[in-house]
Coordinates of N, CA and C in Angstrom, one line a residue:
M11 N 7.2 64.4 50.1 CA 7.8 64.1 48.8 C 9.3 63.9 48.9
P12 N 9.8 62.8 48.4 CA 11.3 62.5 48.5 C 12.1 63.7 47.8
A13 N 13.3 63.9 48.2 CA 14.2 64.9 47.6 C 14.6 64.4 46.3
P14 N 15.0 65.3 45.3 CA 15.4 64.9 44.0 C 16.7 64.0 44.1
L15 N 16.9 63.2 43.2 CA 18.1 62.3 43.1 C 19.3 63.1 42.6
E16 N 20.4 62.8 43.1 CA 21.6 63.4 42.5 C 21.9 63.0 41.2
S17 N 21.6 61.7 40.8 CA 21.8 61.1 39.5 C 20.6 60.2 39.2
P18 N 20.2 60.1 38.0 CA 18.9 59.3 37.7 C 19.1 57.8 37.7
L19 N 18.0 57.1 37.6 CA 18.0 55.7 37.5 C 18.4 55.4 36.0
R20 N 19.4 54.5 35.9 CA 20.1 54.3 34.6 C 20.5 52.9 34.4
A21 N 20.3 52.4 33.2 CA 20.9 51.1 32.7 C 22.2 51.4 31.9
E22 N 23.3 50.8 32.3 CA 24.5 51.0 31.6 C 25.1 49.8 31.1
G23 N 25.1 49.6 29.7 CA 25.7 48.4 29.1 C 25.1 47.1 29.6
V24 N 23.8 47.1 29.8 CA 23.2 45.9 30.4 C 23.1 44.8 29.5
V25 N 23.6 43.6 29.9 CA 23.4 42.3 29.2 C 22.6 41.4 30.0
F26 N 21.5 40.8 29.5 CA 20.7 40.0 30.3 C 20.1 38.9 29.4
R27 N 20.1 37.6 30.0 CA 19.5 36.5 29.4 C 19.0 35.7 30.5
Y28 N 17.8 35.0 30.3 CA 17.2 34.2 31.3 C 17.9 32.9 31.6
R29 N 18.6 32.4 30.6 CA 19.4 31.1 30.8 C 20.7 31.3 30.0
R30 N 21.7 30.6 30.5 CA 23.0 30.7 29.8 C 23.0 30.4 28.3
W31 N 22.2 29.5 28.0 CA 22.2 29.1 26.5 C 21.1 29.8 25.7
S32 N 20.3 30.7 26.3 CA 19.3 31.4 25.6 C 19.9 32.7 25.0
P33 N 19.3 33.1 23.9 CA 19.8 34.4 23.4 C 19.5 35.6 24.3
P34 N 20.3 36.6 24.3 CA 20.1 37.7 25.3 C 18.9 38.5 25.0
V35 N 18.2 38.8 26.0 CA 17.0 39.9 25.9 C 17.6 41.2 25.6
F36 N 18.7 41.6 26.3 CA 19.4 42.8 26.1 C 21.0 42.5 26.0
D37 N 21.5 43.2 25.1 CA 23.0 43.0 24.8 C 23.7 44.4 24.7
G38 N 24.0 44.9 25.9 CA 24.6 46.2 26.0 C 23.6 47.4 25.9
L39 N 22.5 47.2 26.6 CA 21.5 48.2 26.6 C 21.8 49.4 27.5
D40 N 21.7 50.7 27.0 CA 21.8 51.8 27.8 C 20.5 52.6 27.8
W41 N 20.1 53.0 28.9 CA 18.8 53.8 29.0 C 18.8 54.6 30.3
T42 N 18.3 55.8 30.3 CA 18.2 56.7 31.5 C 16.7 57.1 31.7
V43 N 16.2 56.9 32.9 CA 14.9 57.3 33.2 C 14.9 58.8 33.4
S44 N 14.1 59.6 32.7 CA 14.0 61.1 32.8 C 13.5 61.5 34.1
Q45 N 14.1 62.3 34.9 CA 13.6 62.7 36.2 C 12.5 63.7 36.0
G46 N 11.6 63.7 36.9 CA 10.5 64.6 36.9 C 9.5 64.4 35.7
C47 N 9.6 63.4 35.0 CA 8.8 63.2 33.7 C 8.1 61.8 33.9
T48 N 6.9 61.7 33.2 CA 6.2 60.4 33.0 C 6.5 60.0 31.6
T49 N 7.1 58.8 31.5 CA 7.6 58.2 30.3 C 6.6 57.0 29.9
L50 N 6.1 57.0 28.7 CA 5.3 55.9 28.2 C 6.3 54.9 27.6
L51 N 6.4 53.7 28.1 CA 7.3 52.7 27.6 C 6.5 51.7 26.7
L52 N 6.8 51.8 25.3 CA 6.1 51.0 24.4 C 7.0 50.0 23.8
G53 N 6.3 49.0 23.2 CA 7.0 47.9 22.5 C 6.1 46.7 22.2
P54 N 6.4 46.0 21.2 CA 5.6 44.8 20.9 C 5.8 43.7 21.9
N55 N 5.0 42.7 21.9 CA 5.2 41.6 22.8 C 6.6 41.0 22.6
G56 N 7.3 40.6 23.6 CA 8.6 40.1 23.6 C 9.7 41.1 23.4
A57 N 9.4 42.4 23.5 CA 10.4 43.4 23.3 C 11.4 43.5 24.5
G58 N 10.9 43.1 25.7 CA 11.6 43.2 26.9 C 11.2 44.2 27.9
K59 N 10.0 44.7 27.7 CA 9.5 45.8 28.6 C 9.5 45.4 30.0
S60 N 8.8 44.3 30.3 CA 8.7 43.8 31.8 C 10.0 43.4 32.3
T61 N 10.9 42.8 31.5 CA 12.2 42.5 31.9 C 13.0 43.7 32.3
L62 N 12.9 44.8 31.4 CA 13.7 46.0 31.7 C 13.2 46.6 33.1
L63 N 11.9 46.6 33.3 CA 11.4 47.2 34.5 C 11.9 46.4 35.8
K64 N 11.9 45.0 35.6 CA 12.4 44.2 36.7 C 13.9 44.5 37.0
L65 N 14.7 44.7 35.9 CA 16.1 45.0 36.0 C 16.3 46.4 36.8
L66 N 15.5 47.3 36.3 CA 15.6 48.7 36.9 C 15.2 48.7 38.4
A67 N 14.3 47.8 38.8 CA 13.8 47.7 40.1 C 14.7 46.8 41.0
G68 N 15.7 46.2 40.4 CA 16.6 45.3 41.1 C 16.0 43.9 41.4
L69 N 14.9 43.6 40.7 CA 14.4 42.3 40.9 C 15.0 41.2 40.0
E70 N 15.7 41.6 39.0 CA 16.6 40.7 38.2 C 18.0 41.5 38.1
R71 N 19.0 40.6 37.9 CA 20.4 41.1 37.9 C 20.9 40.9 36.5
P72 N 21.6 42.0 36.0 CA 22.2 41.8 34.7 C 23.4 40.9 34.6
R73 N 23.5 40.2 33.5 CA 24.7 39.3 33.4 C 26.0 40.1 33.3
A74 N 25.9 41.3 32.7 CA 27.0 42.2 32.5 C 26.4 43.6 32.5
G75 N 27.2 44.6 32.7 CA 26.7 46.0 32.8 C 26.1 46.2 34.2
R76 N 25.4 47.3 34.5 CA 24.9 47.6 35.7 C 23.7 48.5 35.7
V77 N 23.0 48.5 36.7 CA 21.7 49.5 36.9 C 22.1 50.3 38.1
T78 N 22.2 51.6 37.9 CA 22.5 52.6 39.0 C 21.4 53.5 39.3
V79 N 21.3 54.0 40.5 CA 20.4 55.0 40.8 C 21.0 55.9 41.9
N80 N 21.1 57.1 41.8 CA 21.7 58.1 42.7 C 23.2 57.8 42.7
G81 N 23.7 57.2 41.6 CA 25.2 56.9 41.5 C 25.7 55.6 42.1
T82 N 24.7 54.9 42.6 CA 25.1 53.5 43.2 C 24.4 52.4 42.5
S83 N 24.9 51.2 42.6 CA 24.4 50.1 41.9 C 23.9 48.9 42.9
G84 N 24.0 49.2 44.1 CA 23.5 48.1 45.1 C 22.0 47.7 45.0
R85 N 21.7 46.5 45.1 CA 20.3 46.1 45.1 C 19.5 46.7 46.2
S86 N 20.1 47.0 47.4 CA 19.4 47.7 48.5 C 19.0 49.0 48.1
D87 N 19.9 49.7 47.5 CA 19.7 51.1 46.9 C 18.5 51.1 45.9
L88 N 18.5 50.2 45.0 CA 17.4 50.1 44.1 C 16.1 49.9 44.8
F89 N 16.1 48.9 45.8 CA 14.9 48.6 46.5 C 14.4 49.8 47.3
E90 N 15.3 50.6 47.8 CA 14.8 51.8 48.6 C 14.3 52.9 47.7
L91 N 14.9 53.1 46.5 CA 14.7 54.3 45.8 C 13.7 54.1 44.6
V92 N 13.5 52.8 44.3 CA 12.7 52.5 43.1 C 11.4 51.7 43.5
G93 N 10.3 52.2 43.1 CA 9.0 51.5 43.4 C 8.5 50.8 42.2
W94 N 8.1 49.6 42.3 CA 7.8 48.8 41.1 C 6.3 48.2 41.4
M95 N 5.4 48.4 40.4 CA 4.1 47.8 40.5 C 4.0 46.8 39.4
P96 N 3.8 45.5 39.7 CA 3.8 44.4 38.7 C 2.4 44.5 37.9
Q97 N 2.4 43.7 36.8 CA 1.1 43.5 36.1 C 0.1 42.8 37.0
D98 N 0.5 41.9 37.8 CA -0.3 41.0 38.5 C -0.4 41.5 40.0
V99 N -1.3 42.3 40.4 CA -1.3 42.7 41.8 C -2.2 41.8 42.6
R100 N -1.7 41.2 43.6 CA -2.4 40.1 44.4 C -2.7 40.6 45.8
P101 N -3.9 40.3 46.2 CA -4.3 40.6 47.6 C -3.5 39.7 48.6
I102 N -3.1 40.2 49.7 CA -2.6 39.4 50.7 C -3.7 38.8 51.6
R103 N -3.8 37.5 51.7 CA -4.9 36.8 52.3 C -5.0 37.3 53.7
G104 N -6.3 37.7 54.1 CA -6.7 38.0 55.4 C -6.4 39.5 55.8
L105 N -5.7 40.3 54.9 CA -5.4 41.6 55.3 C -6.4 42.6 54.6
T106 N -6.7 43.7 55.4 CA -7.5 44.8 54.8 C -6.7 45.6 53.8
V107 N -7.4 46.5 53.2 CA -6.7 47.4 52.3 C -5.7 48.3 53.1
Q108 N -6.0 48.8 54.2 CA -5.1 49.6 55.0 C -3.8 48.8 55.4
E109 N -4.1 47.5 55.8 CA -3.1 46.6 56.3 C -2.1 46.3 55.2
Q110 N -2.6 46.0 54.0 CA -1.7 45.7 52.9 C -0.9 46.8 52.5
V111 N -1.5 48.0 52.5 CA -0.7 49.2 52.2 C 0.4 49.5 53.3
E112 N 0.0 49.3 54.5 CA 1.0 49.4 55.6 C 2.1 48.5 55.4
Y113 N 1.8 47.2 54.9 CA 2.9 46.2 54.7 C 3.9 46.8 53.7
G114 N 3.3 47.5 52.6 CA 4.2 48.0 51.6 C 5.2 49.0 52.2
A115 N 4.8 49.7 53.2 CA 5.7 50.7 53.9 C 6.7 49.9 54.8
W116 N 6.1 48.9 55.5 CA 6.9 48.2 56.5 C 8.1 47.5 56.0
V117 N 8.0 46.9 54.7 CA 9.1 46.2 54.1 C 10.3 47.2 53.9
T118 N 10.1 48.5 53.9 CA 11.2 49.4 53.7 C 11.9 49.8 55.0
G119 N 11.4 49.2 56.1 CA 12.0 49.5 57.4 C 11.3 50.7 58.2
A120 N 10.2 51.1 57.7 CA 9.4 52.2 58.3 C 8.9 51.8 59.7
S121 N 8.8 52.8 60.6 CA 8.2 52.5 61.9 C 6.7 52.2 61.8
R122 N 6.1 51.6 62.8 CA 4.7 51.3 62.8 C 3.8 52.6 62.6
R123 N 4.2 53.6 63.3 CA 3.6 54.8 63.2 C 3.7 55.5 61.8
D124 N 4.9 55.3 61.3 CA 5.1 55.9 59.9 C 4.4 55.1 58.9
C125 N 4.3 53.8 59.1 CA 3.6 52.9 58.2 C 2.1 53.3 58.1
R126 N 1.5 53.5 59.2 CA 0.1 54.0 59.3 C -0.1 55.3 58.5
S127 N 0.8 56.3 58.8 CA 0.7 57.6 58.2 C 0.8 57.5 56.6
R128 N 1.8 56.7 56.2 CA 2.1 56.6 54.8 C 0.9 55.9 54.1
A129 N 0.4 54.8 54.8 CA -0.8 54.1 54.2 C -2.0 55.0 54.0
R130 N -2.3 55.8 55.0 CA -3.4 56.7 54.9 C -3.3 57.7 53.7
T131 N -2.1 58.2 53.6 CA -1.8 59.2 52.5 C -1.9 58.5 51.1
A132 N -1.3 57.3 51.0 CA -1.3 56.6 49.7 C -2.7 56.1 49.4
I133 N -3.5 55.7 50.3 CA -4.9 55.3 50.1 C -5.7 56.4 49.6
E134 N -5.5 57.5 50.2 CA -6.3 58.8 49.8 C -5.8 59.2 48.4
A135 N -4.6 59.0 48.1 CA -4.1 59.4 46.7 C -4.7 58.6 45.6
V136 N -5.1 57.3 45.9 CA -5.7 56.5 44.8 C -7.2 56.3 45.0
D137 N -7.8 57.2 45.9 CA -9.2 57.2 46.2 C -9.8 55.9 46.6
L138 N -9.1 55.3 47.7 CA -9.6 54.1 48.3 C -10.0 54.3 49.7
T139 N -10.1 55.5 50.2 CA -10.3 55.7 51.6 C -11.6 55.0 52.1
D140 N -12.6 55.1 51.3 CA -13.9 54.5 51.8 C -13.8 52.9 51.8
L141 N -12.8 52.3 51.3 CA -12.6 50.9 51.3 C -11.4 50.5 52.2
S142 N -10.9 51.3 52.9 CA -9.7 51.0 53.7 C -9.8 49.8 54.7
S143 N -11.0 49.7 55.2 CA -11.2 48.6 56.1 C -11.7 47.3 55.5
R144 N -11.9 47.3 54.2 CA -12.4 46.1 53.5 C -11.2 45.1 53.3
R145 N -11.6 43.8 53.2 CA -10.5 42.9 52.9 C -10.0 43.0 51.5
A146 N -8.7 42.9 51.3 CA -8.1 43.2 50.0 C -8.6 42.2 49.0
G147 N -8.9 40.9 49.4 CA -9.4 39.9 48.5 C -10.8 40.1 48.0
E148 N -11.5 41.1 48.6 CA -12.9 41.5 48.2 C -12.9 42.5 47.2
L149 N -11.8 43.1 46.7 CA -11.8 44.2 45.8 C -12.1 43.7 44.4
S150 N -12.5 44.7 43.6 CA -12.7 44.4 42.1 C -11.4 44.5 41.5
G151 N -11.3 44.3 40.2 CA -10.0 44.4 39.5 C -9.5 45.8 39.4
G152 N -10.3 46.7 39.2 CA -9.9 48.1 39.2 C -9.4 48.6 40.6
Q153 N -10.1 48.3 41.6 CA -9.8 48.6 42.9 C -8.5 48.0 43.3
L154 N -8.3 46.7 42.8 CA -7.0 46.0 43.2 C -5.8 46.7 42.5
R155 N -6.0 47.2 41.4 CA -4.9 47.9 40.7 C -4.5 49.1 41.5
R156 N -5.6 49.9 42.0 CA -5.3 51.0 42.8 C -4.6 50.7 44.1
L157 N -5.0 49.6 44.7 CA -4.4 49.1 45.9 C -2.9 48.8 45.6
G158 N -2.6 48.2 44.5 CA -1.2 47.9 44.2 C -0.4 49.2 44.0
L159 N -1.1 50.3 43.5 CA -0.3 51.6 43.3 C -0.2 52.3 44.7
A160 N -1.2 52.1 45.6 CA -1.1 52.7 46.9 C 0.1 52.0 47.6
Q161 N 0.2 50.7 47.5 CA 1.1 49.9 48.2 C 2.5 50.3 47.8
T162 N 2.7 50.6 46.5 CA 3.9 51.1 45.9 C 4.3 52.5 46.4
L163 N 3.2 53.3 46.4 CA 3.5 54.7 46.8 C 3.9 54.8 48.3
A164 N 3.4 53.9 49.0 CA 3.6 54.0 50.5 C 5.1 53.7 50.8
R165 N 5.8 53.1 49.9 CA 7.2 52.9 50.0 C 8.1 54.2 50.0
R166 N 7.4 55.3 49.5 CA 8.1 56.6 49.4 C 9.3 56.5 48.6
A167 N 9.3 55.8 47.4 CA 10.4 55.7 46.5 C 10.5 57.0 45.7
H168 N 11.6 57.1 45.0 CA 11.9 58.3 44.2 C 11.5 58.1 42.7
V169 N 11.5 56.9 42.2 CA 11.1 56.5 40.9 C 10.0 55.5 41.0
L170 N 9.0 55.6 40.1 CA 7.9 54.7 40.0 C 7.8 54.0 38.7
L171 N 7.8 52.7 38.7 CA 7.7 51.8 37.5 C 6.4 51.1 37.5
L172 N 5.6 51.3 36.6 CA 4.2 50.7 36.5 C 4.2 49.8 35.2
D173 N 3.9 48.5 35.5 CA 3.9 47.5 34.4 C 2.4 47.2 34.1
E174 N 2.0 47.7 32.9 CA 0.6 47.4 32.4 C -0.4 47.8 33.5
P175 N -0.4 49.0 34.0 CA -1.4 49.3 35.1 C -2.8 49.3 34.8
T176 N -3.2 49.5 33.5 CA -4.6 49.6 33.1 C -5.0 48.3 32.3
A177 N -4.3 47.3 32.2 CA -4.7 46.1 31.5 C -5.9 45.4 32.2
G178 N -6.9 45.1 31.5 CA -8.0 44.5 32.0 C -9.0 45.4 32.7
L179 N -8.8 46.6 32.7 CA -9.7 47.6 33.4 C -10.8 48.0 32.4
D180 N -12.0 48.2 32.9 CA -13.1 48.7 32.1 C -12.8 50.2 31.9
P181 N -13.6 50.9 30.9 CA -13.3 52.3 30.7 C -13.3 53.2 31.8
A182 N -14.3 53.0 32.7 CA -14.5 53.8 33.9 C -13.3 53.6 34.9
Q183 N -12.9 52.4 35.1 CA -11.8 52.1 36.0 C -10.5 52.7 35.4
S184 N -10.4 52.6 34.1 CA -9.1 53.1 33.5 C -9.0 54.6 33.6
A185 N -10.2 55.2 33.4 CA -10.3 56.7 33.5 C -9.9 57.1 34.9
L186 N -10.3 56.4 35.9 CA -10.0 56.8 37.3 C -8.5 56.6 37.6
F187 N -8.0 55.4 37.1 CA -6.6 55.2 37.2 C -5.8 56.3 36.6
R188 N -6.1 56.7 35.4 CA -5.4 57.8 34.7 C -5.5 59.1 35.5
E189 N -6.6 59.4 36.1 CA -6.8 60.6 37.0 C -5.8 60.5 38.2
V190 N -5.7 59.4 38.7 CA -4.7 59.2 39.8 C -3.3 59.4 39.3
L191 N -3.0 58.8 38.2 CA -1.6 59.0 37.6 C -1.3 60.4 37.4
R192 N -2.2 61.2 36.8 CA -2.0 62.6 36.5 C -1.6 63.4 37.8
G193 N -2.1 62.9 38.9 CA -1.9 63.7 40.1 C -0.6 63.3 40.8
L194 N 0.2 62.4 40.2 CA 1.4 61.9 40.9 C 2.6 62.7 40.5
T195 N 3.5 63.0 41.4 CA 4.7 63.7 41.0 C 5.8 62.9 41.7
M196 N 6.8 62.4 40.9 CA 8.0 61.6 41.4 C 9.2 62.3 40.9
P197 N 10.0 62.7 41.9 CA 11.3 63.4 41.5 C 12.1 62.6 40.5
G198 N 12.2 61.3 40.7 CA 13.1 60.5 39.9 C 12.4 60.0 38.6
G199 N 11.1 60.3 38.4 CA 10.4 60.0 37.2 C 9.5 58.8 37.4
I200 N 8.5 58.7 36.4 CA 7.5 57.6 36.4 C 7.7 57.0 35.0
V201 N 7.7 55.6 35.0 CA 7.7 54.9 33.7 C 6.5 54.0 33.7
V202 N 5.7 54.1 32.6 CA 4.5 53.3 32.4 C 4.6 52.5 31.2
S203 N 4.7 51.2 31.4 CA 4.7 50.2 30.3 C 3.3 49.8 30.0
T204 N 2.9 49.9 28.7 CA 1.5 49.6 28.4 C 1.4 49.2 27.0
H205 N 0.3 48.6 26.7 CA -0.1 48.4 25.3 C -1.3 49.3 25.0
Q206 N -1.9 50.0 26.0 CA -3.0 50.9 25.8 C -2.4 52.3 25.5
V207 N -1.9 52.4 24.2 CA -1.1 53.5 23.8 C -1.9 54.8 23.9
D208 N -3.0 55.0 23.1 CA -3.7 56.2 23.1 C -4.4 56.5 24.3
E209 N -4.7 55.6 25.1 CA -5.4 55.8 26.4 C -4.6 56.7 27.3
L210 N -3.3 56.6 27.3 CA -2.4 57.3 28.1 C -1.7 58.5 27.4
A211 N -2.0 58.7 26.2 CA -1.2 59.6 25.4 C -1.2 61.0 26.0
D212 N -2.3 61.4 26.6 CA -2.3 62.9 27.1 C -1.8 63.0 28.5
D213 N -1.4 61.9 29.0 CA -1.0 61.9 30.4 C 0.6 61.7 30.7
V214 N 1.2 61.7 29.6 CA 2.7 61.5 29.6 C 3.5 62.6 28.9
D215 N 4.8 62.7 29.3 CA 5.7 63.7 28.8 C 6.6 63.2 27.7
R216 N 6.9 61.9 27.8 CA 7.9 61.3 26.9 C 7.4 59.9 26.5
V217 N 8.0 59.5 25.4 CA 7.8 58.2 24.8 C 9.1 57.5 24.6
A218 N 9.2 56.2 25.0 CA 10.3 55.3 24.7 C 9.8 54.0 24.0
V219 N 10.4 53.7 22.9 CA 10.0 52.6 22.1 C 11.1 51.5 22.1
L220 N 10.7 50.4 22.8 CA 11.7 49.3 22.9 C 11.3 48.2 21.9
D221 N 12.2 47.7 21.1 CA 11.9 46.7 20.1 C 13.1 45.7 20.0
A222 N 12.8 44.5 20.2 CA 13.9 43.5 20.0 C 15.1 43.8 20.9
G223 N 14.8 44.3 22.1 CA 15.9 44.5 23.1 C 16.7 45.7 22.9
R224 N 16.2 46.6 22.0 CA 16.9 48.0 21.9 C 15.9 49.1 21.7
F225 N 16.3 50.3 22.0 CA 15.4 51.4 21.9 C 15.4 52.0 20.4
R226 N 14.2 52.1 19.9 CA 14.0 52.7 18.6 C 13.8 54.2 18.7
F227 N 13.3 54.6 19.9 CA 13.0 56.0 20.1 C 13.0 56.4 21.6
D228 N 13.4 57.5 21.9 CA 13.4 57.9 23.3 C 13.3 59.5 23.3
G229 N 12.2 60.1 23.5 CA 12.1 61.6 23.5 C 10.7 62.1 23.8
A230 N 10.5 63.4 23.6 CA 9.2 64.0 23.8 C 8.1 63.4 22.9
V231 N 6.8 63.5 23.5 CA 5.7 63.0 22.7 C 5.6 63.8 21.4
T232 N 5.8 65.1 21.5 CA 5.7 65.9 20.3 C 6.8 65.5 19.2
D233 N 7.9 65.2 19.6 CA 9.0 64.6 18.7 C 8.6 63.3 18.1
F234 N 7.9 62.5 18.9 CA 7.5 61.2 18.5 C 6.4 61.3 17.3
R235 N 5.6 62.3 17.5 CA 4.5 62.5 16.4 C 5.1 63.2 15.2
E236 N 6.3 63.8 15.3 CA 6.8 64.6 14.2 C 7.0 63.7 12.9
G237 N 6.6 64.3 11.8 CA 6.8 63.6 10.6 C 5.6 62.8 10.2
H238 N 4.6 62.7 11.1 CA 3.3 62.0 10.8 C 2.3 63.0 10.6
P239 N 1.2 62.6 9.8 CA 0.1 63.5 9.6 C -0.5 64.1 10.9
E240 N -0.9 65.3 10.9 CA -1.5 65.9 12.1 C -2.8 65.2 12.4
G241 N -3.0 64.9 13.6 CA -4.1 64.2 14.1 C -4.0 62.7 14.2
L242 N -2.8 62.1 13.6 CA -2.5 60.8 13.7 C -2.4 60.3 15.2
S243 N -3.0 59.2 15.5 CA -3.0 58.7 16.9 C -1.6 58.3 17.3
L244 N -1.3 58.2 18.6 CA 0.0 57.8 19.1 C 0.2 56.3 18.7
A245 N -0.9 55.5 18.8 CA -0.8 54.1 18.4 C -0.5 53.9 17.0
A246 N -1.0 54.8 16.1 CA -0.7 54.6 14.7 C 0.7 55.1 14.4
A247 N 1.2 56.1 15.1 CA 2.6 56.5 14.9 C 3.5 55.4 15.4
F248 N 3.1 54.7 16.5 CA 3.9 53.6 17.1 C 4.0 52.5 16.0
A249 N 2.8 52.1 15.4 CA 2.7 51.1 14.4 C 3.6 51.4 13.2
A250 N 3.5 52.7 12.8 CA 4.3 53.2 11.7 C 5.7 53.0 11.9
M251 N 6.2 53.4 13.1 CA 7.6 53.3 13.4 C 8.1 51.8 13.3
L252 N 7.3 50.9 13.7 CA 7.7 49.5 13.6 C 7.4 48.9 12.3
G253 N 6.9 49.7 11.3 CA 6.7 49.2 10.0 C 5.5 48.3 9.8
R254 N 4.5 48.5 10.7 CA 3.3 47.6 10.7 C 2.1 48.3 10.2
G255 N 2.2 49.4 9.6 CA 1.1 50.1 9.1 C 0.3 50.9 10.1
E256 N -0.6 51.7 9.7 CA -1.4 52.6 10.6 C -2.7 51.9 10.8
H257 N -3.1 51.6 12.1 CA -4.3 51.0 12.5 C -4.8 51.5 13.8

């Protein structure tokens, strides 16, 4: 397990637009990832959730402001310390599960021996050991999601960013993924962006609501539910916050 960060992953005054002439997705956004916690990142389509995760992972660069982790803002530091799992996990042609996860470790500069060790540990963590010698291209959708998570874990990052990790999974696959998620401990924190709100409600510590490029809420799950009728689902509380009724 990596050592705790001296300072968290943070967006500071971030301004971002995809084109010079397009309106900004973010215009002075500030946000800090809570260390040692799992945060559910919510927001309607177009709110900027995936863009935010890419910025936090160093895959996109802000037009102004900065993203820092451990007190530094270099892209190499973000790459080393922040693990990102995209919505679309793709198998690498010709590689087995073991080999693709080893590749996830290799890109960080790990030795061949360390890559094998990291891969075995990560594959076991996501319950894919029995499929480690299978070609990655032969996996089902749910298995491929777990492969993507294993590949990210093998990087030994301090922060984990998951973009729609349960999208398209059937109930059994989703339940298994949630079980894996509950077993993870990341010193720098875990952020899960999803539309499957209630599905993950019991597996997170915090909720952050992003809407139109700004945060409407960032706090504990209990605080997010406060002021709503007892027993109201997290999805209904989210809809009520956005003024879209309870459904």
